[in-house]
Tab-separated table of C-alpha atoms in Angstrom:
chain	number	residue	atom	x	y	z
A	143	UNK	CA	-42.766	26.283	-7.590
A	144	UNK	CA	-40.508	29.086	-6.392
A	145	UNK	CA	-43.517	31.131	-5.276
A	146	UNK	CA	-44.975	28.136	-3.415
A	147	UNK	CA	-41.637	27.478	-1.730
A	148	UNK	CA	-41.405	31.116	-0.667
A	149	UNK	CA	-44.851	30.994	0.957
A	150	UNK	CA	-44.209	27.678	2.702
A	151	UNK	CA	-40.680	28.358	3.978
A	152	UNK	CA	-40.669	32.118	4.495
A	153	UNK	CA	-37.153	32.190	3.062
A	154	UNK	CA	-35.833	35.608	2.045
A	155	UNK	CA	-33.447	34.031	-0.434
A	156	UNK	CA	-36.279	31.915	-1.834
A	157	UNK	CA	-38.232	35.129	-2.386
A	158	UNK	CA	-35.213	36.625	-4.103
A	159	UNK	CA	-34.930	33.524	-6.272
A	160	UNK	CA	-38.613	33.743	-7.215
A	161	UNK	CA	-38.460	37.445	-8.078
A	162	UNK	CA	-35.131	36.998	-9.862
A	163	UNK	CA	-36.760	34.369	-12.062
A	164	UNK	CA	-39.454	36.874	-13.006
A	165	UNK	CA	-36.818	39.511	-13.807
A	166	UNK	CA	-34.760	36.949	-15.725
A	167	UNK	CA	-37.809	36.068	-17.817
A	168	UNK	CA	-38.614	39.721	-18.556
A	169	UNK	CA	-34.956	40.390	-19.338
A	170	UNK	CA	-34.913	37.486	-21.792
A	171	UNK	CA	-38.045	38.874	-23.457
A	172	UNK	CA	-36.297	42.248	-23.838
A	173	UNK	CA	-33.222	40.582	-25.331
A	174	UNK	CA	-35.344	38.600	-27.790
A	175	UNK	CA	-37.112	41.826	-28.785
A	176	UNK	CA	-33.725	43.517	-29.182
A	177	UNK	CA	-32.624	40.930	-31.791
A	178	UNK	CA	-36.029	40.279	-33.389
A	179	UNK	CA	-36.712	40.894	-37.065
A	180	UNK	CA	-34.716	42.143	-40.000
A	181	UNK	CA	-34.319	45.837	-39.353
A	182	UNK	CA	-31.746	48.603	-39.630
A	183	UNK	CA	-28.625	48.732	-37.500
A	184	UNK	CA	-29.767	52.052	-36.036
A	185	UNK	CA	-33.006	50.449	-34.840
A	186	UNK	CA	-31.104	47.522	-33.319
A	187	UNK	CA	-28.774	49.950	-31.530
A	188	UNK	CA	-31.782	51.819	-30.128
A	189	UNK	CA	-33.347	48.561	-28.974
A	190	UNK	CA	-30.067	47.509	-27.358
A	191	UNK	CA	-29.911	50.678	-25.283
A	192	UNK	CA	-33.561	50.447	-24.211
A	193	UNK	CA	-33.236	46.755	-23.325
A	194	UNK	CA	-30.074	47.524	-21.356
A	195	UNK	CA	-31.773	50.349	-19.449
A	196	UNK	CA	-34.894	48.250	-18.833
A	197	UNK	CA	-32.890	45.392	-17.305
A	198	UNK	CA	-30.930	47.888	-15.178
A	199	UNK	CA	-34.157	49.321	-13.782
A	200	UNK	CA	-35.415	45.817	-12.999
A	201	UNK	CA	-32.135	45.127	-11.167
A	202	UNK	CA	-32.764	48.120	-8.910
A	203	UNK	CA	-36.389	47.187	-8.169
A	204	UNK	CA	-35.448	43.561	-7.487
A	205	UNK	CA	-32.582	44.647	-5.251
A	206	UNK	CA	-34.736	46.892	-3.072
A	207	UNK	CA	-37.548	44.341	-2.661
A	208	UNK	CA	-35.274	41.426	-1.771
A	209	UNK	CA	-33.052	43.555	0.489
A	210	UNK	CA	-36.120	44.744	2.396
A	211	UNK	CA	-37.425	41.209	2.897
A	212	UNK	CA	-33.994	39.909	3.889
A	213	UNK	CA	-33.458	42.735	6.385
A	214	UNK	CA	-36.908	42.088	7.860
A	215	UNK	CA	-36.064	38.401	8.335
A	216	UNK	CA	-32.788	39.323	10.013
A	217	UNK	CA	-34.637	41.538	12.472
A	218	UNK	CA	-37.337	38.940	13.142
A	219	UNK	CA	-34.961	35.929	13.330
A	220	UNK	CA	-36.979	34.002	10.748
A	221	UNK	CA	-35.840	30.469	9.905
A	222	UNK	CA	-36.457	28.143	6.972
A	223	UNK	CA	-38.716	25.188	7.734
A	224	UNK	CA	-38.865	22.536	4.979
A	225	UNK	CA	-35.194	21.764	4.328
A	226	UNK	CA	-35.867	18.775	2.068
A	227	UNK	CA	-38.119	20.764	-0.224
A	228	UNK	CA	-35.574	23.554	-0.525
A	229	UNK	CA	-32.766	21.164	-1.468
A	230	UNK	CA	-34.919	19.296	-4.013
A	231	UNK	CA	-35.974	22.526	-5.739
A	232	UNK	CA	-32.853	24.661	-5.632
A	233	UNK	CA	-30.056	22.134	-6.293
A	234	UNK	CA	-30.995	21.621	-9.970
A	235	UNK	CA	-31.896	25.311	-10.279
A	236	UNK	CA	-28.400	26.318	-9.233
A	237	UNK	CA	-26.817	24.184	-11.958
A	238	UNK	CA	-29.265	25.282	-14.663
A	239	UNK	CA	-28.928	28.995	-13.912
A	240	UNK	CA	-25.148	28.755	-13.663
A	241	UNK	CA	-24.824	27.180	-17.104
A	242	UNK	CA	-27.451	29.490	-18.601
A	243	UNK	CA	-25.798	32.594	-17.168
A	244	UNK	CA	-22.341	31.642	-18.425
A	245	UNK	CA	-23.756	30.913	-21.879
A	246	UNK	CA	-25.526	34.295	-22.019
A	247	UNK	CA	-22.372	36.121	-20.940
A	248	UNK	CA	-20.325	34.348	-23.597
A	249	UNK	CA	-22.797	35.056	-26.399
A	250	UNK	CA	-23.321	38.635	-25.196
A	251	UNK	CA	-19.590	39.316	-25.419
A	252	UNK	CA	-19.388	37.704	-28.865
A	253	UNK	CA	-22.187	39.885	-30.290
A	254	UNK	CA	-21.229	42.976	-28.238
A	255	UNK	CA	-24.613	43.139	-26.473
A	256	UNK	CA	-24.566	44.696	-22.994
A	257	UNK	CA	-28.238	43.826	-22.510
A	258	UNK	CA	-27.564	40.125	-23.120
A	259	UNK	CA	-24.591	40.261	-20.755
A	260	UNK	CA	-26.777	41.815	-18.050
A	261	UNK	CA	-29.358	39.105	-18.681
A	262	UNK	CA	-26.552	36.617	-18.096
A	263	UNK	CA	-25.681	38.353	-14.828
A	264	UNK	CA	-29.313	38.002	-13.788
A	265	UNK	CA	-29.167	34.248	-14.415
A	266	UNK	CA	-25.929	33.998	-12.428
A	267	UNK	CA	-27.628	35.885	-9.598
A	268	UNK	CA	-30.321	33.197	-9.693
A	269	UNK	CA	-27.615	30.537	-9.366
A	270	UNK	CA	-26.085	32.397	-6.426
A	271	UNK	CA	-29.463	32.747	-4.709
A	272	UNK	CA	-30.125	29.039	-5.244
A	273	UNK	CA	-26.745	28.232	-3.703
A	274	UNK	CA	-27.573	30.533	-0.812
A	275	UNK	CA	-30.822	28.682	-0.151
A	276	UNK	CA	-29.016	25.320	-0.202
A	277	UNK	CA	-26.175	26.402	2.086
A	278	UNK	CA	-28.473	28.156	4.541
A	279	UNK	CA	-30.890	25.205	4.632
A	280	UNK	CA	-28.101	22.771	5.547
A	281	UNK	CA	-26.493	25.121	8.074
A	282	UNK	CA	-29.791	25.955	9.767
A	283	UNK	CA	-30.679	22.263	9.950
A	284	UNK	CA	-27.374	21.248	11.549
A	285	UNK	CA	-26.453	24.289	13.642
A	286	UNK	CA	-28.139	27.075	15.637
A	287	UNK	CA	-27.059	29.597	12.974
A	288	UNK	CA	-30.243	31.060	11.475
A	289	UNK	CA	-29.183	34.165	9.572
A	290	UNK	CA	-27.288	32.769	6.538
A	291	UNK	CA	-30.367	32.733	4.284
A	292	UNK	CA	-31.279	36.363	4.897
A	293	UNK	CA	-27.652	37.512	4.772
A	294	UNK	CA	-27.139	35.977	1.319
A	295	UNK	CA	-30.374	37.593	0.093
A	296	UNK	CA	-29.285	41.057	1.285
A	297	UNK	CA	-25.804	40.746	-0.269
A	298	UNK	CA	-27.088	39.577	-3.673
A	299	UNK	CA	-29.836	42.215	-3.660
A	300	UNK	CA	-27.291	44.942	-2.892
A	301	UNK	CA	-25.084	43.787	-5.761
A	302	UNK	CA	-27.949	43.816	-8.265
A	303	UNK	CA	-29.192	47.242	-7.174
A	304	UNK	CA	-25.691	48.741	-7.339
A	305	UNK	CA	-25.069	47.263	-10.786
A	306	UNK	CA	-28.367	48.648	-12.087
A	307	UNK	CA	-27.753	52.091	-10.580
A	308	UNK	CA	-24.218	52.245	-11.995
A	309	UNK	CA	-25.501	51.365	-15.463
A	310	UNK	CA	-28.175	54.073	-15.382
A	311	UNK	CA	-25.624	56.592	-14.103
A	312	UNK	CA	-23.291	55.657	-16.960
A	313	UNK	CA	-26.139	56.213	-19.428
A	314	UNK	CA	-26.752	59.689	-18.011
A	315	UNK	CA	-23.044	60.552	-18.080
A	316	UNK	CA	-22.896	59.606	-21.782
A	317	UNK	CA	-25.943	61.677	-22.647
A	318	UNK	CA	-28.499	58.843	-22.633
A	319	UNK	CA	-31.482	60.415	-20.904
A	320	UNK	CA	-33.257	57.165	-20.095
A	321	UNK	CA	-35.982	58.893	-18.061
A	322	UNK	CA	-37.320	60.680	-21.143
A	323	UNK	CA	-40.290	59.319	-23.048
A	324	UNK	CA	-38.461	59.869	-26.342
A	325	UNK	CA	-35.825	57.346	-25.255
A	326	UNK	CA	-38.371	54.592	-24.629
A	327	UNK	CA	-40.209	55.416	-27.848
A	328	UNK	CA	-36.948	55.053	-29.749
A	329	UNK	CA	-37.188	58.525	-31.217
A	330	UNK	CA	-34.021	59.920	-29.614
A	331	UNK	CA	-30.984	60.196	-31.872
A	332	UNK	CA	-28.257	57.638	-31.200
A	333	UNK	CA	-24.741	56.828	-32.301
A	334	UNK	CA	-23.809	53.439	-33.756
A	335	UNK	CA	-23.146	50.568	-31.337
A	336	UNK	CA	-19.490	50.656	-32.384
A	337	UNK	CA	-19.194	53.783	-30.228
A	338	UNK	CA	-20.519	52.118	-27.057
A	339	UNK	CA	-17.066	51.816	-25.495
A	340	UNK	CA	-16.066	55.388	-26.257
A	341	UNK	CA	-16.410	58.340	-23.925
A	342	UNK	CA	-18.450	60.478	-26.298
A	343	UNK	CA	-22.217	60.799	-25.725
A	344	UNK	CA	-24.426	58.157	-27.306
A	345	UNK	CA	-27.454	60.387	-27.711
A	346	UNK	CA	-27.820	63.856	-29.081
A	347	UNK	CA	-26.937	66.242	-26.287
A	348	UNK	CA	-29.598	68.322	-24.690
A	349	UNK	CA	-30.284	69.651	-21.215
A	350	UNK	CA	-31.693	66.886	-18.952
A	351	UNK	CA	-35.140	67.438	-17.525
């Protein structure tokens, strides 16, 4: 439905909502994989770091795509068209994603899972994008102001991209070389998850490629 709404309305925020849903789904799959099965704590720690890095990378990709589309709409003065359809679709979505995001953040903090917390942030971004669609649809229908939709999309996209980039930078600073194949294979040495909040490296040190 989000994809159909994006095609019909040409809304940058609707596109962001649609892509964010895809990222949210993939992030949830990563989180489920992170907790799946009865395995060793070391394996779970490795999965946690890979899931965290994977969601961070998706944040960056999502941010660039949505920011590009939003900036293009700002330059072209694009407007939403079917206001009723946007309100009917995104009003319940905003509530659902808000509750889902808050629940993920709460559980993520309880189990000390950064990947689950980032997944919660992704759901909250979906709620914010839904709210942006609703606000912009009403404003554009009642006033000559046309740029709210695209502006919200660019702001949310920037926030997601910055958050993802900061997470990957933090990994590198702690010795987590996420660009290496050994990291994604789970063969790199790691420290226990209890050390996640400490300043010492999480992976065995070695010169980055």
